[in-house]
Amino acid sequence: MCGKRLKHALPLWLPHYHKHHEPVEEISAQLLAMSAATIDRLLKPIKSRYGKGLSGTKPGSLLRKHIPISTNQWDTSQVGFMEADTVAHCGTSLMGDFVWSITMTDIFSGWTEMRATWNKGATGVMQGIQNIEEHLPFEIKGFDCDNGSEFLNWHLIRYFTERTPNKPVQFTRSRPYKKDDNAHVEQKNWTHVRQLFGYHRFDKPKLAELMNDLYANEISLLYNFFYPCIKLIDKVRIQSSIQKKYDKPQTPYQRLMASNCLTLDQKKSLQEQFITLDPFDLQEKIQKKLKLVFRWVNVQNTKQRKAI
């Protein structure tokens, strides 16, 4: 988390600190008064570095003519317009079977959900998307994806467009080879998936089950209720440089509560859920479950080394 986001996260986290450690009022006050630049400077030596992974997108060319290219026709001032992408947990090779993560993020609020699937067949991906939709605190109005075959298939076309009595979901795709078209979800692939699981090869079906236990519970709650995100509101070119202006960092939960996009009952349900949550407790549970995930990864790696 960058300094700007962390500064706005501290007021959400510190009230829960006394449940786990002896509170020191003076230190708490200093943390809240610290600038974003100071936070970045202090954390710079301990921030982890990650490499680059492989792209697992295979074009789904047969159905392109049935799915229109996104042309900014969405009203992203409303909640429910989602970008989707997949992340390959393939290690250094795309050969063979391994786990994939499906990432979906709401453009307006930044609310993000992930699910893991063994390989990325159309049925498995659709089941993951269905499960995500069941857990969202709002209805999906639009679904935008890249040109991968895991998304451009009849299963998803029928799932989104043949809905009764609800309105069909607008199903669009990005331009080929234009990753910036799905910039919101591409960013979440890094912050919500890679920073947790890295670039290891997850080639055991059991790992998808363990990852989904994390994705649907602690990770969803921690990132959507306690991790602020920043939205770009303006970008101006001045000679050779580009100046960007961002809004105030807010969590997806805060953006939803401050909007007029949810009903009073939906807001009440979210608020009741938020009151029961403790970010330190969620973080502790995530670390325990991550250890179990990587125990399975290490077991597999050990077997491979012995076989060699």
Coordinates of C-alpha atoms in Angstrom, one line a residue:
M1 CA 0.0 0.0 0.0
C2 CA 1.4 3.4 -1.0
G3 CA 1.8 6.2 1.5
K4 CA -1.3 8.1 0.3
R5 CA -3.5 5.1 0.7
L6 CA -1.9 4.0 4.0
K7 CA -2.4 7.5 5.5
H8 CA -6.2 7.2 5.0
A9 CA -6.2 3.5 6.1
L10 CA -4.6 4.3 9.5
P11 CA -7.8 5.9 11.0
L12 CA -9.7 2.7 10.0
W13 CA -7.0 0.3 11.5
L14 CA -5.8 2.1 14.7
P15 CA -9.2 1.8 16.6
H16 CA -8.7 -2.0 16.5
Y17 CA -5.1 -2.0 17.6
H18 CA -5.8 -2.1 21.3
K19 CA -7.5 -5.4 20.9
H20 CA -4.2 -7.0 20.0
H21 CA -1.5 -4.8 21.5
E22 CA -1.0 -2.3 24.3
P23 CA -2.0 1.0 22.8
V24 CA 0.4 4.0 23.0
E25 CA -1.6 7.2 22.5
E26 CA 1.5 9.3 21.7
I27 CA 2.6 6.9 18.9
S28 CA -1.0 6.7 17.5
A29 CA -1.1 10.5 17.3
Q30 CA 2.2 10.6 15.5
L31 CA 1.1 8.0 13.0
L32 CA -2.1 9.9 12.2
A33 CA -0.1 13.1 11.8
M34 CA 2.5 11.6 9.6
S35 CA 2.5 12.7 5.9
A36 CA 2.1 10.3 3.0
A37 CA 5.6 11.2 1.8
T38 CA 7.1 10.3 5.2
I39 CA 5.3 7.0 5.2
D40 CA 6.7 6.2 1.8
R41 CA 10.2 7.1 2.8
L42 CA 10.1 5.0 6.0
L43 CA 8.6 1.9 4.3
K44 CA 10.9 2.0 1.2
P45 CA 13.6 -0.2 2.7
I46 CA 11.2 -3.0 3.5
K47 CA 8.9 -3.1 0.5
S48 CA 9.0 -6.4 -1.4
R49 CA 10.0 -6.6 -5.0
Y50 CA 8.4 -8.9 -7.5
G51 CA 9.2 -9.9 -11.1
K52 CA 7.1 -10.0 -14.1
G53 CA 4.8 -13.0 -15.0
L54 CA 3.7 -14.6 -18.2
S55 CA 0.6 -13.6 -20.2
G56 CA -2.0 -16.4 -20.4
T57 CA -4.5 -14.7 -22.8
K58 CA -5.4 -16.8 -25.8
P59 CA -7.6 -14.9 -28.3
G60 CA -11.2 -16.1 -28.6
S61 CA -11.6 -14.9 -32.2
L62 CA -14.7 -16.9 -33.2
L63 CA -17.2 -14.9 -31.0
R64 CA -15.6 -11.4 -31.4
K65 CA -18.3 -10.3 -33.8
H66 CA -21.0 -11.2 -31.2
I67 CA -19.5 -9.1 -28.4
P68 CA -19.1 -5.4 -29.0
I69 CA -15.9 -3.5 -28.2
S70 CA -16.2 -1.2 -25.2
T71 CA -16.6 2.4 -26.4
N72 CA -17.1 4.3 -23.1
Q73 CA -20.9 3.9 -23.3
W74 CA -21.1 2.9 -19.6
D75 CA -22.2 5.3 -16.9
T76 CA -19.3 4.6 -14.5
S77 CA -20.7 7.1 -12.0
Q78 CA -23.0 4.3 -11.1
V79 CA -22.1 1.0 -9.4
G80 CA -22.2 -2.3 -11.1
F81 CA -20.0 -1.9 -14.2
M82 CA -17.3 -4.5 -13.8
E83 CA -14.0 -5.2 -15.5
A84 CA -12.7 -8.8 -15.5
D85 CA -9.4 -10.5 -16.1
T86 CA -7.5 -13.7 -15.3
V87 CA -4.1 -14.3 -13.7
A88 CA -2.0 -17.4 -14.5
H89 CA -0.3 -19.1 -11.5
C90 CA 1.9 -20.9 -13.9
G91 CA 5.4 -20.1 -12.6
T92 CA 7.8 -19.9 -15.6
S93 CA 5.8 -22.1 -18.0
L94 CA 2.3 -22.0 -19.4
M95 CA 2.5 -25.7 -20.3
G96 CA 0.3 -28.2 -18.4
D97 CA -2.4 -27.7 -15.8
F98 CA -2.4 -25.1 -13.1
V99 CA -4.5 -22.7 -11.1
W100 CA -5.9 -19.4 -12.6
S101 CA -7.4 -16.5 -10.6
I102 CA -10.4 -14.6 -11.9
T103 CA -10.4 -10.9 -10.9
M104 CA -13.5 -8.7 -11.2
T105 CA -13.5 -5.0 -10.1
D106 CA -16.2 -2.4 -10.1
I107 CA -15.1 0.7 -11.8
F108 CA -17.1 3.2 -9.7
S109 CA -16.3 1.9 -6.2
G110 CA -13.2 -0.3 -6.7
W111 CA -14.9 -3.2 -5.0
T112 CA -13.0 -6.3 -6.1
E113 CA -13.6 -10.0 -5.9
M114 CA -11.4 -12.9 -7.0
R115 CA -11.9 -16.6 -7.4
A116 CA -9.5 -19.4 -8.3
T117 CA -10.2 -22.1 -10.9
W118 CA -8.4 -25.2 -12.0
N119 CA -7.3 -24.4 -15.6
K120 CA -9.5 -21.8 -17.3
G121 CA -12.1 -23.8 -19.1
A122 CA -15.4 -22.0 -19.9
T123 CA -17.4 -23.9 -17.3
G124 CA -14.9 -23.3 -14.5
V125 CA -14.6 -19.6 -15.3
M126 CA -18.4 -19.2 -15.4
Q127 CA -18.8 -20.9 -12.1
G128 CA -16.2 -18.5 -10.6
I129 CA -18.0 -15.5 -12.0
Q130 CA -21.4 -16.8 -10.7
N131 CA -19.9 -17.2 -7.3
I132 CA -18.5 -13.7 -7.4
E133 CA -21.8 -12.2 -8.4
E134 CA -23.6 -14.0 -5.5
H135 CA -21.2 -12.3 -3.1
L136 CA -21.4 -8.8 -4.5
P137 CA -23.3 -6.1 -2.5
F138 CA -24.8 -4.8 -5.7
E139 CA -26.1 -6.0 -9.1
I140 CA -23.9 -6.3 -12.1
K141 CA -24.9 -3.9 -14.9
G142 CA -22.0 -4.3 -17.3
F143 CA -19.2 -6.8 -17.8
D144 CA -16.0 -5.9 -19.7
C145 CA -13.2 -8.3 -20.4
D146 CA -10.2 -8.9 -22.6
N147 CA -10.3 -11.1 -25.8
G148 CA -9.3 -14.3 -24.0
S149 CA -11.2 -17.5 -24.9
E150 CA -12.1 -18.0 -21.3
F151 CA -14.5 -15.0 -21.6
L152 CA -15.5 -15.0 -25.2
N153 CA -17.7 -18.1 -25.2
W154 CA -21.3 -18.9 -25.5
H155 CA -21.6 -19.9 -21.8
L156 CA -20.9 -16.4 -20.7
I157 CA -22.8 -14.7 -23.5
R158 CA -26.0 -16.6 -22.5
Y159 CA -25.3 -16.1 -18.8
F160 CA -25.2 -12.3 -19.1
T161 CA -27.6 -11.6 -22.0
E162 CA -30.4 -14.1 -21.5
R163 CA -31.6 -13.0 -18.1
T164 CA -35.3 -12.9 -17.0
P165 CA -36.9 -11.0 -15.4
N166 CA -33.8 -8.9 -14.7
K167 CA -32.2 -6.7 -17.3
P168 CA -29.5 -8.3 -19.3
V169 CA -25.9 -7.4 -18.4
Q170 CA -24.0 -5.3 -21.0
F171 CA -21.3 -7.6 -22.2
T172 CA -18.3 -5.8 -23.9
R173 CA -14.7 -6.6 -24.7
S174 CA -11.5 -4.5 -24.9
R175 CA -9.6 -3.8 -28.1
P176 CA -7.1 -6.5 -28.9
Y177 CA -3.6 -6.0 -27.4
K178 CA -4.8 -2.8 -25.6
K179 CA -4.2 -3.7 -21.9
D180 CA -5.0 -0.1 -20.8
D181 CA -8.6 -0.7 -21.8
N182 CA -8.9 -2.8 -18.6
A183 CA -6.6 -0.7 -16.5
H184 CA -8.7 -0.9 -13.3
V185 CA -8.7 -4.7 -13.1
E186 CA -5.1 -4.9 -14.3
Q187 CA -4.1 -2.9 -11.3
K188 CA -6.0 -5.2 -9.0
N189 CA -4.3 -8.2 -10.5
W190 CA -1.1 -6.8 -9.0
T191 CA -2.3 -5.5 -5.6
H192 CA -4.9 -8.3 -4.9
V193 CA -3.3 -11.4 -6.4
R194 CA 0.4 -11.1 -7.2
Q195 CA 1.4 -9.3 -4.0
L196 CA -0.3 -12.2 -2.1
F197 CA 0.7 -15.3 -4.1
G198 CA 3.7 -14.1 -6.1
Y199 CA 4.7 -15.9 -9.3
H200 CA 4.9 -19.5 -8.0
R201 CA 3.5 -22.4 -10.0
F202 CA 0.3 -23.7 -8.4
D203 CA -0.2 -27.1 -10.1
K204 CA -2.3 -28.8 -7.5
P205 CA -6.2 -28.7 -7.7
K206 CA -6.2 -28.5 -3.9
L207 CA -4.6 -25.0 -4.2
A208 CA -7.7 -23.6 -6.0
E209 CA -9.8 -24.7 -3.0
L210 CA -7.5 -23.1 -0.5
M211 CA -7.2 -19.9 -2.5
N212 CA -11.0 -19.6 -2.8
D213 CA -11.3 -20.0 1.0
L214 CA -9.2 -16.9 1.2
Y215 CA -10.7 -15.0 -1.7
A216 CA -14.3 -15.3 -0.7
N217 CA -13.7 -14.5 3.0
E218 CA -10.8 -12.7 4.6
I219 CA -9.2 -11.2 1.5
S220 CA -12.5 -9.8 0.2
L221 CA -13.4 -8.3 3.6
L222 CA -9.9 -6.8 4.3
Y223 CA -9.4 -5.3 0.8
N224 CA -13.0 -4.0 0.3
F225 CA -13.6 -2.6 3.8
F226 CA -10.1 -1.5 5.0
Y227 CA -7.9 -0.8 1.9
P228 CA -8.4 2.6 0.4
C229 CA -8.0 3.0 -3.3
I230 CA -7.3 6.2 -5.4
K231 CA -9.2 7.2 -8.5
L232 CA -7.8 9.4 -11.3
I233 CA -10.1 12.3 -11.8
D234 CA -8.1 14.5 -14.3
K235 CA -5.0 14.2 -16.5
V236 CA -3.5 17.2 -18.3
R237 CA -0.5 17.3 -20.6
I238 CA 1.8 20.3 -20.0
Q239 CA 4.5 20.4 -22.7
S240 CA 6.3 17.1 -22.3
S241 CA 5.0 16.1 -18.9
I242 CA 1.6 14.8 -17.8
Q243 CA 0.0 16.0 -14.6
K244 CA -2.5 13.7 -12.9
K245 CA -5.0 14.6 -10.3
Y246 CA -6.5 12.0 -7.9
D247 CA -9.4 12.0 -5.6
K248 CA -9.2 11.4 -1.8
P249 CA -8.3 7.8 -1.0
Q250 CA -11.4 5.8 0.1
T251 CA -12.1 2.2 0.6
P252 CA -14.7 0.6 -1.7
Y253 CA -17.0 0.3 1.3
Q254 CA -16.7 4.1 1.9
R255 CA -17.4 4.9 -1.7
L256 CA -20.5 2.8 -1.7
M257 CA -21.8 4.2 1.5
A258 CA -21.2 7.8 0.3
S259 CA -23.0 7.2 -3.0
N260 CA -26.6 7.1 -4.0
C261 CA -26.2 3.8 -5.8
L262 CA -27.4 1.5 -3.0
T263 CA -30.7 1.2 -1.2
L264 CA -31.0 2.0 2.5
D265 CA -31.3 -1.7 3.2
Q266 CA -28.1 -2.5 1.3
K267 CA -26.2 0.2 3.1
K268 CA -27.5 -1.0 6.5
S269 CA -26.4 -4.5 5.7
L270 CA -22.9 -3.3 4.7
Q271 CA -22.6 -1.1 7.8
E272 CA -23.6 -4.0 10.1
Q273 CA -21.0 -6.2 8.5
F274 CA -18.3 -3.5 8.8
I275 CA -19.0 -3.1 12.6
T276 CA -18.2 -6.8 13.2
L277 CA -14.8 -6.7 11.3
D278 CA -11.3 -6.3 12.7
P279 CA -8.5 -5.7 10.1
F280 CA -5.8 -7.1 12.4
D281 CA -7.8 -10.3 12.9
L282 CA -8.4 -10.6 9.2
Q283 CA -4.7 -10.0 8.5
E284 CA -3.7 -12.7 11.0
K285 CA -6.1 -15.2 9.5
I286 CA -4.8 -14.4 6.0
Q287 CA -1.2 -15.1 7.0
K288 CA -2.2 -18.4 8.6
K289 CA -4.1 -19.5 5.4
L290 CA -1.3 -18.3 3.2
K291 CA 1.2 -20.5 5.1
L292 CA -1.0 -23.5 4.3
V293 CA -1.2 -22.5 0.6
F294 CA 2.6 -22.3 0.3
R295 CA 3.0 -25.5 2.3
W296 CA 1.3 -27.2 -0.6
V297 CA 3.4 -25.3 -3.1
N298 CA 6.6 -26.3 -1.3
V299 CA 5.5 -30.0 -1.1
Q300 CA 5.1 -30.1 -4.8
N301 CA 8.4 -28.3 -5.4
T302 CA 10.2 -30.7 -3.1
K303 CA 8.8 -33.7 -5.0
Q304 CA 10.0 -32.2 -8.3
R305 CA 13.5 -31.7 -7.0
K306 CA 13.7 -35.3 -5.7
A307 CA 12.4 -36.6 -9.0
I308 CA 15.2 -34.8 -10.8

